[in-house]
Amino acid sequence: MSVTIYDVAKKANVSMATVSRVINGNTNVKPTTRKKVLAAIEELGFRPNAVARGLASRKTTSVGVIIPDISNMFFAELARGIEDIASMYKYHIILSSSDQNLNKELDLFDNMLEKQVDGVIFMGGSISENHVKAFESSNIPVVLAATVDDSQKIPSVNIDYYTAVYDAVSQLIEQNHQTIGYVPNNSGSSIEASKVQGYQDALKENNLEINESFIFEGDDTYQSGINAANYFLGLEQKPTVIMAASDEMALGVIHGAQDQGFNIPEDLSVVGFDNTRLAVMVRPELTTVVQPMYDIGAVSMRLLTKLLKNEAVDEHQVILPHRIIKRSSTKE
Amino acid sequence: MSVTIYDVAKKANVSMATVSRVINGNTNVKPTTRKKVLAAIEELGFRPNAVARGLASRKTTSVGVIIPDISNMFFAELARGIEDIASMYKYHIILSSSDQNLNKELDLFDNMLEKQVDGVIFMGGSISENHVKAFESSNIPVVLAATVDDSQKIPSVNIDYYTAVYDAVSQLIEQNHQTIGYVPNNSGSSIEASKVQGYQDALKENNLEINESFIFEGDDTYQSGINAANYFLGLEQKPTVIMAASDEMALGVIHGAQDQGFNIPEDLSVVGFDNTRLAVMVRPELTTVVQPMYDIGAVSMRLLTKLLKNEAVDEHQVILPHRIIKRSSTKE
DNA sequence: ATGAAAGCGCTAACAT
DNA sequence: ATGTTAGCGCTTTCAT
């Protein structure tokens, strides 16, 4: 059997309460008795039982993280940001992948409630009313990371996706591109909808025609980028630049085009989105929209800690800055 | 306050024990009373408190996962394998990144013990005696994933790293390569030592000279691959092929060489290790040694579940098969 | 098949 | 500054 707070109390000749006080850093303990207790703890090799503590205090110092797919670079970097801040604030992370499946997401959330997590960080494609209902009725804080809830009811951390794409496309137009292909992902998320809107509005405001054939939907994989390249390059009127909704798809576009003998950026420019590490692991290096994944994760977790401690937070819907980084996959 | 097993018992006119039995699937319950209890649970929206259960039963159905860096593709895929099997067996995962730091690894392990995890999966560079001591004295099963313990005391799942490199290099030699550069990582792990040994033994047994200048250490990053290319290509006598200890470094080698105007594989062949998704996201596509990361994670977790349930396991040191996949970055 | 009761290891009033 | 005493919500003998 493992050693408990009671054993320590006996050995140090004090009460359980006093032991509890010293392990919790309560100041109301005489230095000498603190010393005594610490010595007993050391000697016995006592290690507090977090489960018992959780039951008694109704706080587990653990937070749930629901993520679509941890093996996806984008989310993995986000997760790292979450984790670093969590460990800084002494929170543990219970991690689960949801595969963007609505029921699985809800189930996972429920499981986390059973585990009595103090809060959760949620990443996912779409936030339905069911999500909002589940989150709101849970009595624990939830923050959305790189995930938007159109109802604005749940705290979240994002960039301004609409403007990000709008800016990127506008810049392309300034660089004399008139025919611009876009490869959205098929997540059906409102984030992607905003991005498409940004694309279309940028065209419109520059008096360029919105051509339905200049949109080819991908599924966020490299292969779907290749497919997109094949599609666009087979068009009668080819675009002079293709923008993809993620770097991975953009790499697919680059290689798909190169495989057909096109030169990037001479024959075709390519723009990505996210600025994952992939962006520089390709030739030519990828011009892309910077989405600060690590920061989104870190800020989300920081926001959650504030919510957990009932600290004042001025803005529940935080928007982090984005920017465009020009590399060599685009020609002016 | 949330609804407890006691509330359910009252509502269903049974004792707490009976409620406990039905939520735990105990067969010793009359169908009709089971129905009654289930109805009460439904009506009250009862959700069992896993923390209380953990305290009472001394089982938390959660396992700790210690990983060097979740934002590294290699580990992320491993993690996914672990997670899928864990969720299949209803285990939760507590995830922490260690950055390969010995003290942090030990601290994390300790924290997980405090959390009363039922077992842990450990990934890391080196297993010191301190690790072994900590694992063995913990009274919970630990399995090493893609991590070797030279003492063979801790259960583990790996491939045969020595043979993997030995085979790859031998094959290169058969293809008439005589000058073979190798880019190990600087982890100081015994895995990397085995790989270097495999490299050297393959040369030796084919009567090729072991040239110290044909080894250039990297740090597992893309950039260090570029550095390696610069180094090797600056040599008086250049190798005809460079093998890197990871795909990411191999991509760096390819691009570093291409940036200098070398053609792959005409002027230089390149081979990687791992077969991460990166291997096909480059031109030419990368010849590499396949290390089944997802499987290693999945098998590790499966092994852990067996250990947890005291099922018989015939082999505590499992070695998964590796193979070499030839793509276009190597010339025969 | 069901119930009663004693913990699991700790925290948190409340006393002193 | 320290001790006493209830719980926290559940599992688990042990009876019946």
XYZ file of C-alpha atoms (C1' of nucleotides) in Angstrom:
696
model
C 0.000 0.000 0.000
C 1.255 3.430 -0.719
C 2.002 6.025 1.908
C -0.715 8.530 2.681
C -1.026 11.879 4.296
C -2.032 10.057 7.427
C 1.258 8.175 7.632
C 3.118 11.410 7.249
C 1.056 13.017 9.990
C 1.811 10.211 12.374
C 5.495 10.227 11.643
C 5.746 14.000 12.049
C 3.527 14.037 15.082
C 1.055 16.466 13.653
C -2.462 16.214 12.264
C -3.464 15.431 8.712
C -4.620 18.993 8.363
C -1.160 20.314 9.005
C 0.364 17.986 6.475
C -2.259 19.062 3.995
C -1.325 22.661 4.715
C 2.316 22.196 4.029
C 1.822 20.288 0.785
C -0.522 23.011 -0.352
C 1.820 25.820 0.598
C -0.519 27.275 3.167
C 1.399 29.934 5.069
C -0.250 29.263 8.379
C 2.340 26.767 9.494
C 5.191 27.363 11.868
C 8.512 27.020 10.054
C 9.747 24.389 12.444
C 6.724 22.158 12.013
C 6.872 22.680 8.290
C 10.414 21.417 8.412
C 9.336 18.418 10.447
C 6.595 17.553 7.999
C 8.809 17.998 4.995
C 11.333 15.666 6.576
C 8.669 13.032 7.151
C 7.455 13.392 3.578
C 10.951 12.954 2.298
C 11.682 10.005 4.505
C 8.495 8.195 3.634
C 8.667 9.056 -0.027
C 5.176 10.420 0.198
C 3.524 11.458 -3.036
C 0.121 13.134 -2.834
C -2.715 11.315 -4.526
C -4.151 13.679 -7.078
C -7.320 11.654 -7.428
C -8.182 11.912 -3.756
C -7.321 15.546 -3.856
C -9.525 16.007 -6.873
C -12.437 14.378 -5.184
C -12.103 16.408 -2.022
C -11.400 19.746 -3.636
C -13.523 19.360 -6.732
C -10.633 20.522 -8.855
C -8.504 18.183 -10.908
C -6.018 20.629 -12.443
C -6.510 18.885 -15.705
C -8.002 20.234 -18.877
C -9.434 18.342 -21.789
C -8.216 18.972 -25.305
C -10.370 17.837 -28.192
C -8.543 17.941 -31.469
C -9.502 16.722 -34.942
C -6.276 14.848 -35.602
C -3.084 15.052 -33.661
C -1.073 13.654 -36.538
C -1.927 16.690 -38.646
C 0.916 19.223 -38.509
C -1.380 22.139 -38.105
C -3.073 20.743 -35.027
C 0.100 19.274 -33.633
C 1.631 22.740 -33.457
C -1.480 24.129 -31.892
C -1.384 21.345 -29.346
C 2.174 22.164 -28.500
C 1.218 25.745 -27.726
C -1.604 24.560 -25.519
C 0.624 22.135 -23.733
C 3.442 24.522 -23.015
C 1.162 27.015 -21.344
C -0.751 24.306 -19.548
C 2.362 22.892 -18.002
C 3.462 26.381 -17.080
C 0.270 26.706 -15.057
C 0.520 23.172 -13.728
C -2.368 21.784 -15.644
C -2.401 18.354 -17.134
C -3.805 17.660 -20.509
C -6.213 14.937 -21.469
C -6.007 14.653 -25.204
C -8.432 13.068 -27.634
C -8.774 13.072 -31.386
C -12.238 13.532 -32.779
C -11.749 13.127 -36.518
C -14.136 16.066 -36.870
C -16.974 13.701 -36.170
C -19.846 15.451 -34.484
C -20.984 12.578 -32.321
C -17.487 11.668 -31.360
C -16.843 15.262 -30.405
C -19.855 15.322 -28.159
C -18.990 11.946 -26.678
C -15.448 13.009 -25.953
C -16.702 16.132 -24.293
C -18.973 14.041 -22.137
C -16.166 11.708 -21.195
C -14.105 14.648 -20.173
C -16.857 15.879 -17.955
C -16.921 12.472 -16.307
C -13.221 12.829 -15.730
C -14.021 16.114 -14.026
C -11.673 18.219 -16.103
C -11.589 21.816 -14.956
C -11.998 23.162 -18.482
C -11.612 22.222 -22.114
C -10.015 23.503 -25.271
C -11.909 22.524 -28.334
C -10.774 22.408 -31.939
C -13.104 21.321 -34.662
C -14.620 22.154 -37.982
C -18.036 23.404 -37.139
C -19.771 24.426 -33.991
C -23.386 23.354 -34.085
C -26.116 24.338 -31.699
C -25.608 21.011 -30.006
C -22.044 21.956 -29.301
C -23.015 25.275 -27.839
C -25.695 23.661 -25.742
C -23.301 21.017 -24.438
C -20.615 23.557 -23.663
C -22.908 25.987 -21.966
C -24.675 23.456 -19.817
C -21.437 21.934 -18.630
C -20.575 24.504 -15.997
C -16.935 24.458 -16.969
C -15.189 26.958 -19.220
C -14.590 25.944 -22.808
C -12.449 27.797 -25.287
C -12.350 27.274 -29.005
C -8.956 27.289 -30.671
C -8.776 28.015 -34.391
C -12.446 27.236 -34.471
C -15.268 29.661 -34.872
C -18.669 29.647 -33.321
C -20.923 31.874 -35.366
C -23.134 32.541 -32.385
C -20.131 34.067 -30.620
C -21.284 32.529 -27.378
C -18.179 30.498 -26.665
C -14.809 32.165 -25.995
C -12.385 31.592 -28.839
C -9.018 32.416 -30.320
C -8.647 32.833 -34.063
C -7.268 35.005 -36.774
C -9.490 36.967 -39.104
C -9.833 34.388 -41.838
C -11.923 36.526 -44.120
C -9.455 39.374 -44.132
C -6.488 37.057 -44.368
C -7.647 35.653 -47.664
C -8.995 38.982 -48.798
C -5.598 40.550 -48.227
C -3.732 37.755 -49.918
C -5.918 37.836 -52.994
C -5.845 41.630 -53.160
C -2.109 41.521 -53.071
C -2.073 38.995 -55.870
C -4.263 41.285 -57.937
C -1.920 44.184 -57.313
C 0.773 41.961 -58.699
C -1.231 41.796 -61.902
C -2.796 38.412 -61.478
C -6.220 38.450 -63.086
C -7.078 34.788 -63.000
C -6.870 33.365 -59.544
C -7.764 29.808 -58.625
C -8.735 28.914 -55.094
C -8.680 25.509 -53.405
C -10.932 25.530 -50.332
C -11.171 22.518 -48.100
C -14.374 20.582 -47.901
C -14.797 20.821 -44.143
C -17.930 22.863 -44.487
C -16.664 24.983 -41.618
C -17.610 28.592 -41.299
C -13.908 29.349 -41.317
C -13.637 28.022 -44.825
C -16.789 29.853 -45.790
C -15.191 33.098 -44.601
C -12.100 32.387 -46.581
C -14.040 31.764 -49.762
C -15.970 34.944 -49.116
C -12.718 36.836 -48.694
C -11.529 35.451 -51.991
C -14.698 36.427 -53.792
C -14.970 39.864 -52.283
C -11.402 40.687 -53.203
C -12.135 39.763 -56.804
C -15.365 41.690 -56.837
C -13.904 44.860 -55.420
C -11.253 44.781 -58.072
C -13.814 44.295 -60.784
C -12.668 40.836 -61.610
C -15.096 38.219 -62.659
C -16.013 35.508 -60.190
C -15.585 32.370 -62.165
C -17.018 29.244 -60.573
C -14.564 27.112 -62.483
C -11.761 28.788 -60.584
C -12.750 27.060 -57.401
C -11.777 23.448 -56.914
C -12.489 21.865 -53.589
C -9.848 19.788 -51.800
C -9.899 17.774 -48.605
C -6.846 19.299 -46.999
C -4.520 16.549 -48.126
C -1.437 16.761 -50.270
C -3.033 14.512 -52.839
C -6.014 16.787 -53.206
C -3.566 19.588 -53.978
C -2.188 17.503 -56.804
C -5.702 16.891 -58.017
C -6.389 20.609 -57.945
C -3.300 21.313 -60.031
C -4.388 18.737 -62.569
C -7.796 20.271 -62.717
C -6.724 23.872 -63.107
C -3.973 23.084 -65.559
C -6.414 21.198 -67.713
C -8.646 24.227 -68.042
C -8.997 26.074 -71.318
C -8.230 29.283 -69.530
C -5.719 28.479 -66.819
C -5.307 30.667 -63.765
C -1.965 32.391 -63.331
C -1.969 31.714 -59.618
C -3.540 29.134 -57.357
C -4.170 29.747 -53.712
C -4.840 26.802 -51.444
C -6.536 26.790 -48.068
C -3.621 24.995 -46.455
C 0.085 24.641 -46.997
C -0.153 20.924 -47.451
C -2.553 21.329 -50.332
C -0.354 24.084 -51.731
C 2.592 21.699 -51.787
C 0.413 19.298 -53.699
C -0.404 22.037 -56.169
C 3.263 22.882 -56.651
C 4.296 19.313 -57.228
C 1.285 18.524 -59.339
C 2.158 21.418 -61.598
C 5.839 20.568 -61.673
C 5.051 16.965 -62.493
C 3.290 18.273 -65.598
C 6.287 20.325 -66.594
C 5.139 23.704 -65.405
C 7.625 25.974 -63.729
C 6.764 27.646 -60.474
C 6.469 30.592 -60.328
C 7.206 31.409 -63.988
C 4.245 29.511 -65.397
C 2.118 29.450 -62.290
C 2.264 31.074 -58.884
C 1.132 29.219 -55.782
C 0.075 30.550 -52.405
C -0.568 28.564 -49.261
C -2.208 29.148 -45.925
C -0.973 28.533 -42.352
C 2.777 28.764 -42.676
C 3.406 25.357 -41.244
C 6.970 24.153 -41.350
C 6.129 22.608 -44.696
C 6.187 26.023 -46.311
C 9.966 26.124 -46.423
C 10.409 22.429 -47.083
C 9.639 22.750 -50.761
C 11.221 24.290 -53.834
C 10.430 26.982 -54.587
C 9.613 27.952 -51.023
C 5.993 28.756 -50.474
C 4.439 32.178 -50.215
C 1.770 31.792 -47.593
C -0.555 33.412 -45.107
C 0.853 33.162 -41.629
C -1.521 31.732 -39.096
C 0.293 31.615 -35.757
C -0.742 28.135 -34.695
C 1.474 27.854 -31.680
C 0.286 31.222 -30.462
C -3.337 30.358 -30.989
C -2.811 27.313 -28.819
C -0.892 29.217 -26.200
C -3.327 32.110 -26.055
C -6.281 29.733 -25.874
C -4.780 27.961 -22.926
C -3.903 31.230 -21.257
C -7.437 32.425 -21.740
C -8.705 29.214 -20.231
C -6.531 29.638 -17.161
C -8.017 33.076 -16.657
C -11.511 31.738 -16.968
C -10.587 28.996 -14.518
C -9.362 31.492 -11.963
C -12.203 33.888 -12.539
C -9.786 36.560 -13.594
C -11.209 39.399 -15.590
C -10.936 38.943 -19.329
C -11.811 41.874 -21.511
C -12.325 40.055 -24.767
C -13.747 36.597 -25.094
C -13.383 36.530 -28.849
C -9.712 37.084 -29.432
C -8.380 37.694 -32.914
C -4.667 37.288 -33.422
C -2.880 39.130 -36.218
C -2.078 37.401 -39.482
C 0.330 38.412 -42.177
C 1.470 37.297 -45.563
C 4.948 36.043 -46.071
C 6.287 36.314 -49.568
C 8.645 33.574 -50.655
C 9.502 32.362 -54.098
C 6.422 30.453 -55.214
C 4.812 33.659 -56.423
C 5.886 35.983 -59.160
C 4.962 39.633 -59.165
C -24.604 20.380 -7.252
C -24.413 17.516 -9.643
C -26.448 14.361 -9.380
C -24.818 11.416 -7.660
C -25.302 7.725 -7.453
C -27.161 8.358 -4.234
C -29.788 10.479 -5.952
C -30.290 7.785 -8.506
C -30.655 5.164 -5.811
C -33.292 7.174 -4.045
C -35.233 7.831 -7.191
C -35.152 4.188 -8.216
C -35.875 2.919 -4.738
C -32.796 0.768 -4.536
C -29.489 0.996 -2.748
C -26.362 2.705 -3.980
C -24.799 -0.707 -4.383
C -27.377 -1.698 -6.915
C -26.920 1.453 -8.907
C -23.209 0.853 -8.857
C -23.821 -2.627 -10.153
C -25.852 -1.525 -13.093
C -23.460 1.195 -14.175
C -20.661 -1.332 -13.979
C -22.505 -3.952 -15.936
C -22.598 -6.407 -13.089
C -24.849 -9.278 -14.115
C -26.245 -9.871 -10.674
C -29.146 -7.521 -11.124
C -32.706 -8.474 -11.895
C -33.688 -7.169 -15.342
C -36.614 -5.270 -13.979
C -34.599 -3.401 -11.368
C -31.922 -2.710 -13.958
C -34.597 -1.128 -16.074
C -35.761 0.942 -13.146
C -32.271 2.163 -12.396
C -31.519 2.960 -15.996
C -34.707 4.986 -16.163
C -33.709 6.960 -13.078
C -30.239 7.580 -14.526
C -31.738 8.819 -17.737
C -34.265 10.999 -16.035
C -31.755 12.593 -13.694
C -29.089 12.945 -16.351
C -26.690 11.157 -14.063
C -23.088 10.995 -15.152
C -20.688 8.930 -13.038
C -17.830 10.807 -11.449
C -14.670 9.192 -12.699
C -12.578 10.779 -9.984
C -14.637 9.274 -7.180
C -14.622 6.001 -8.987
C -10.886 6.203 -9.371
C -10.403 6.804 -5.699
C -12.630 3.959 -4.659
C -11.457 1.417 -7.191
C -7.830 2.458 -7.423
C -8.065 2.430 -11.182
C -8.359 5.545 -13.261
C -8.548 4.074 -16.767
C -6.101 6.665 -17.867
C -2.590 6.184 -19.144
C 0.218 8.659 -19.276
C 2.045 9.323 -22.526
C 5.429 10.991 -22.370
C 6.618 12.161 -25.732
C 9.593 14.260 -26.779
C 7.658 16.666 -28.945
C 4.137 16.331 -30.164
C 4.703 18.818 -32.954
C 7.223 16.488 -34.556
C 5.564 14.462 -37.301
C 7.222 11.265 -36.297
C 5.923 11.396 -32.751
C 2.584 12.783 -33.756
C 1.905 9.697 -35.843
C 3.040 7.466 -33.048
C 0.743 9.317 -30.705
C -2.148 8.776 -33.029
C -1.559 5.036 -32.971
C -1.458 5.065 -29.205
C -4.582 7.109 -28.987
C -6.665 5.038 -31.348
C -5.995 1.856 -29.431
C -6.395 3.582 -26.099
C -9.802 4.866 -26.983
C -10.725 1.452 -28.303
C -10.013 0.061 -24.852
C -11.656 2.996 -23.119
C -8.507 4.497 -21.742
C -7.897 8.194 -21.574
C -4.586 9.693 -22.397
C -2.653 12.221 -20.383
C -0.116 13.677 -22.744
C 3.058 15.567 -21.953
C 6.024 16.682 -24.001
C 9.439 16.203 -22.464
C 11.752 17.809 -24.998
C 14.009 14.808 -24.388
C 15.080 16.425 -21.142
C 16.038 13.845 -18.553
C 14.818 15.720 -15.505
C 11.648 16.762 -17.195
C 11.019 13.177 -18.201
C 11.412 12.006 -14.649
C 9.285 14.843 -13.329
C 6.533 14.113 -15.785
C 6.607 10.482 -14.837
C 6.269 11.453 -11.218
C 3.373 13.758 -11.962
C 1.657 10.950 -13.755
C 2.062 8.715 -10.772
C 0.448 11.396 -8.655
C -2.409 11.418 -11.105
C -2.652 7.682 -10.517
C -2.431 6.688 -14.151
C -2.819 2.958 -14.617
C 0.218 2.745 -16.886
C 2.464 4.801 -19.108
C 3.855 4.798 -22.600
C 7.231 6.409 -22.784
C 9.086 7.792 -25.781
C 12.467 9.358 -25.403
C 16.026 9.377 -26.577
C 17.873 7.473 -23.961
C 16.869 5.270 -21.085
C 19.224 5.801 -18.186
C 19.466 3.753 -15.040
C 17.429 6.422 -13.349
C 14.657 5.807 -15.815
C 14.704 2.109 -15.237
C 14.744 2.587 -11.505
C 11.831 5.015 -11.645
C 9.811 2.757 -13.919
C 10.459 -0.391 -11.954
C 9.725 1.083 -8.571
C 6.481 2.601 -9.720
C 4.346 -0.510 -9.559
C 2.609 0.344 -12.784
C 3.416 -1.057 -16.208
C 5.487 1.097 -18.520
C 6.112 0.426 -22.170
C 8.678 2.085 -24.338
C 7.618 3.055 -27.843
C 10.312 3.557 -30.474
C 12.717 3.801 -27.601
C 15.253 1.246 -26.549
C 16.399 0.305 -23.100
C 19.717 -1.479 -23.409
C 19.099 -3.328 -20.174
C 16.019 -4.904 -21.772
C 14.209 -4.634 -18.476
C 11.339 -2.492 -19.674
C 8.821 -3.782 -22.229
C 9.192 -2.034 -25.549
C 8.122 -1.886 -29.176
C 10.656 -1.058 -31.852
C 12.004 -2.069 -35.182
C 15.478 -3.496 -35.594
C 17.324 -0.270 -36.209
C 20.692 -1.867 -36.740
C 19.452 -4.189 -39.416
C 17.307 -1.537 -41.020
C 20.305 0.649 -41.755
C 22.494 -2.319 -42.480
C 20.023 -3.481 -45.092
C 19.608 -0.073 -46.638
C 23.335 0.499 -46.941
C 23.946 -3.002 -48.252
C 21.356 -2.407 -50.918
C 23.009 0.854 -51.851
C 26.316 -0.949 -52.206
C 24.715 -3.542 -54.443
C 23.596 -0.652 -56.564
C 27.233 0.238 -57.009
C 27.514 3.044 -54.547
C 30.976 3.036 -53.034
C 30.970 6.313 -51.215
C 28.090 6.615 -48.820
C 27.531 9.555 -46.531
C 25.467 9.168 -43.381
C 23.718 11.846 -41.357
C 22.984 10.564 -37.844
C 21.091 12.656 -35.378
C 22.819 13.973 -32.312
C 20.409 12.503 -29.798
C 23.067 10.272 -28.337
C 20.425 7.552 -28.175
C 21.327 3.949 -28.416
C 18.983 3.733 -31.355
C 21.150 6.110 -33.290
C 24.239 4.249 -32.146
C 22.752 1.059 -33.579
C 22.027 2.775 -36.830
C 25.563 4.084 -37.159
C 26.824 0.621 -36.336
C 24.617 -0.849 -39.037
C 26.024 1.659 -41.483
C 29.601 0.858 -40.595
C 29.169 -2.878 -40.529
C 27.570 -2.867 -43.945
C 30.538 -0.980 -45.316
C 32.991 -3.233 -43.559
C 31.469 -6.450 -44.752
C 31.599 -5.181 -48.273
C 35.216 -4.229 -47.912
C 34.553 -0.555 -48.166
C 36.585 1.892 -46.235
C 34.996 3.538 -43.202
C 35.699 7.160 -43.741
C 35.047 9.407 -40.777
C 34.495 12.346 -43.068
C 31.471 10.551 -44.472
C 29.575 11.061 -41.280
C 28.046 14.451 -40.594
C 25.881 14.799 -37.554
C 22.530 16.553 -37.748
C 19.948 17.458 -35.143
C 16.946 15.937 -36.878
C 15.813 19.203 -38.405
C 15.337 20.088 -42.030
C 17.975 22.778 -41.735
C 20.562 20.343 -40.477
C 19.888 18.288 -43.601
C 20.714 21.319 -45.694
C 23.876 21.787 -43.669
C 24.796 18.179 -44.274
C 24.355 18.583 -48.015
C 26.557 21.649 -47.966
C 29.176 19.795 -46.042
C 29.248 16.662 -48.182
C 29.075 18.558 -51.435
C 32.023 20.675 -50.381
C 34.175 17.618 -49.877
C 37.066 16.853 -52.205
C 35.716 13.380 -52.645
C 31.934 13.628 -52.591
C 29.739 10.686 -51.703
C 27.435 9.381 -54.430
C 24.632 8.862 -51.953
C 23.674 10.373 -48.625
C 21.526 8.561 -46.140
C 19.893 10.553 -43.359
C 18.571 9.258 -40.058
C 15.195 10.845 -40.649
C 13.045 11.863 -43.576
C 13.016 15.470 -42.530
C 16.792 15.657 -42.672
C 16.729 13.797 -45.971
C 14.459 16.475 -47.428
C 16.967 19.027 -46.254
C 19.706 17.090 -48.015
C 17.734 16.961 -51.241
C 16.947 20.648 -51.242
C 20.392 21.647 -50.072
C 21.867 19.732 -52.988
C 19.327 21.065 -55.461
C 19.969 24.598 -54.293
C 23.563 24.080 -55.286
C 22.584 22.887 -58.706
C 22.962 19.176 -58.189
C 20.412 16.872 -59.689
C 18.841 14.171 -57.587
C 19.364 11.304 -58.195
C 21.649 11.772 -61.213
C 24.379 13.593 -59.314
C 23.538 12.387 -55.870
C 21.189 9.821 -54.408
C 19.426 10.442 -51.138
C 17.752 8.048 -48.751
C 15.724 8.800 -45.682
C 14.442 6.969 -42.648
C 10.935 6.612 -41.177
C 8.694 7.024 -44.191
C 6.736 9.884 -42.712
C 4.250 11.540 -45.008
C 7.037 13.912 -45.954
C 8.660 11.199 -48.041
C 6.219 11.683 -50.892
C 5.900 15.414 -50.473
C 9.135 16.149 -52.255
C 10.546 15.876 -55.768
C 12.003 13.461 -56.456
C 10.092 11.331 -54.010
C 12.212 9.907 -51.284
C 13.561 6.383 -51.041
C 13.371 5.564 -47.377
C 13.353 2.940 -44.676
C 9.843 2.311 -43.492
C 9.386 2.532 -39.773
C 5.733 1.865 -39.020
C 5.151 4.666 -36.543
C 1.430 4.323 -36.236
C 1.810 0.597 -35.664
C 4.508 1.056 -33.082
C 2.158 3.334 -31.176
C -0.774 1.006 -31.584
C 1.155 -2.108 -30.614
C 2.665 -0.340 -27.615
C -0.723 0.610 -26.354
C -2.077 -2.853 -27.005
C 0.816 -4.323 -25.082
C 0.123 -1.947 -22.242
C -3.511 -2.997 -22.067
C -2.408 -6.596 -21.757
C -0.027 -5.734 -18.982
C -2.801 -3.794 -17.294
C -5.138 -6.747 -17.410
C -2.484 -9.237 -16.446
C -2.970 -11.069 -19.678
C -0.171 -13.320 -20.754
C 2.301 -11.682 -23.092
C 4.891 -13.891 -24.697
C 7.366 -11.248 -25.739
C 8.071 -8.095 -23.816
C 10.547 -6.803 -26.358
C 8.598 -6.644 -29.570
C 10.324 -5.948 -32.842
C 8.138 -4.894 -35.733
C 9.244 -5.506 -39.311
C 10.838 -2.762 -41.334
C 11.327 -2.526 -45.067
C 12.877 -0.274 -47.623
C 10.743 1.534 -50.095
C 12.450 2.547 -53.270
C 11.261 5.793 -54.820
C 13.034 8.131 -57.162
C 15.629 9.836 -55.010
C 18.060 6.971 -55.547
C 19.676 5.777 -58.704
C 20.823 2.232 -59.151
C -30.521 -10.384 -6.149
C -30.016 -6.675 -2.947
C -28.561 -3.784 1.010
C -25.501 -1.837 4.794
C -21.436 0.070 5.837
C -16.672 0.810 5.657
C -13.400 2.928 3.367
C -10.345 5.175 -0.898
C -6.811 9.756 0.469
C -7.536 14.006 0.688
C -9.613 19.086 1.642
C -12.166 22.364 4.123
C -14.813 24.285 7.442
C -14.864 24.864 12.254
C -12.770 24.812 16.753
C -9.319 25.821 19.728
C -0.687 27.812 14.446
C -2.794 23.373 14.822
C -6.324 19.688 15.450
C -11.089 17.525 14.687
C -14.356 16.088 11.838
C -17.192 15.771 7.974
C -17.592 14.818 3.743
C -16.168 14.390 -1.787
C -18.952 10.139 -4.895
C -18.003 5.957 -5.624
C -16.563 0.591 -5.024
C -16.439 -3.368 -2.407
C -16.670 -6.721 1.062
C -19.895 -8.925 3.847
C -24.497 -10.037 5.113
C -28.942 -11.475 4.074
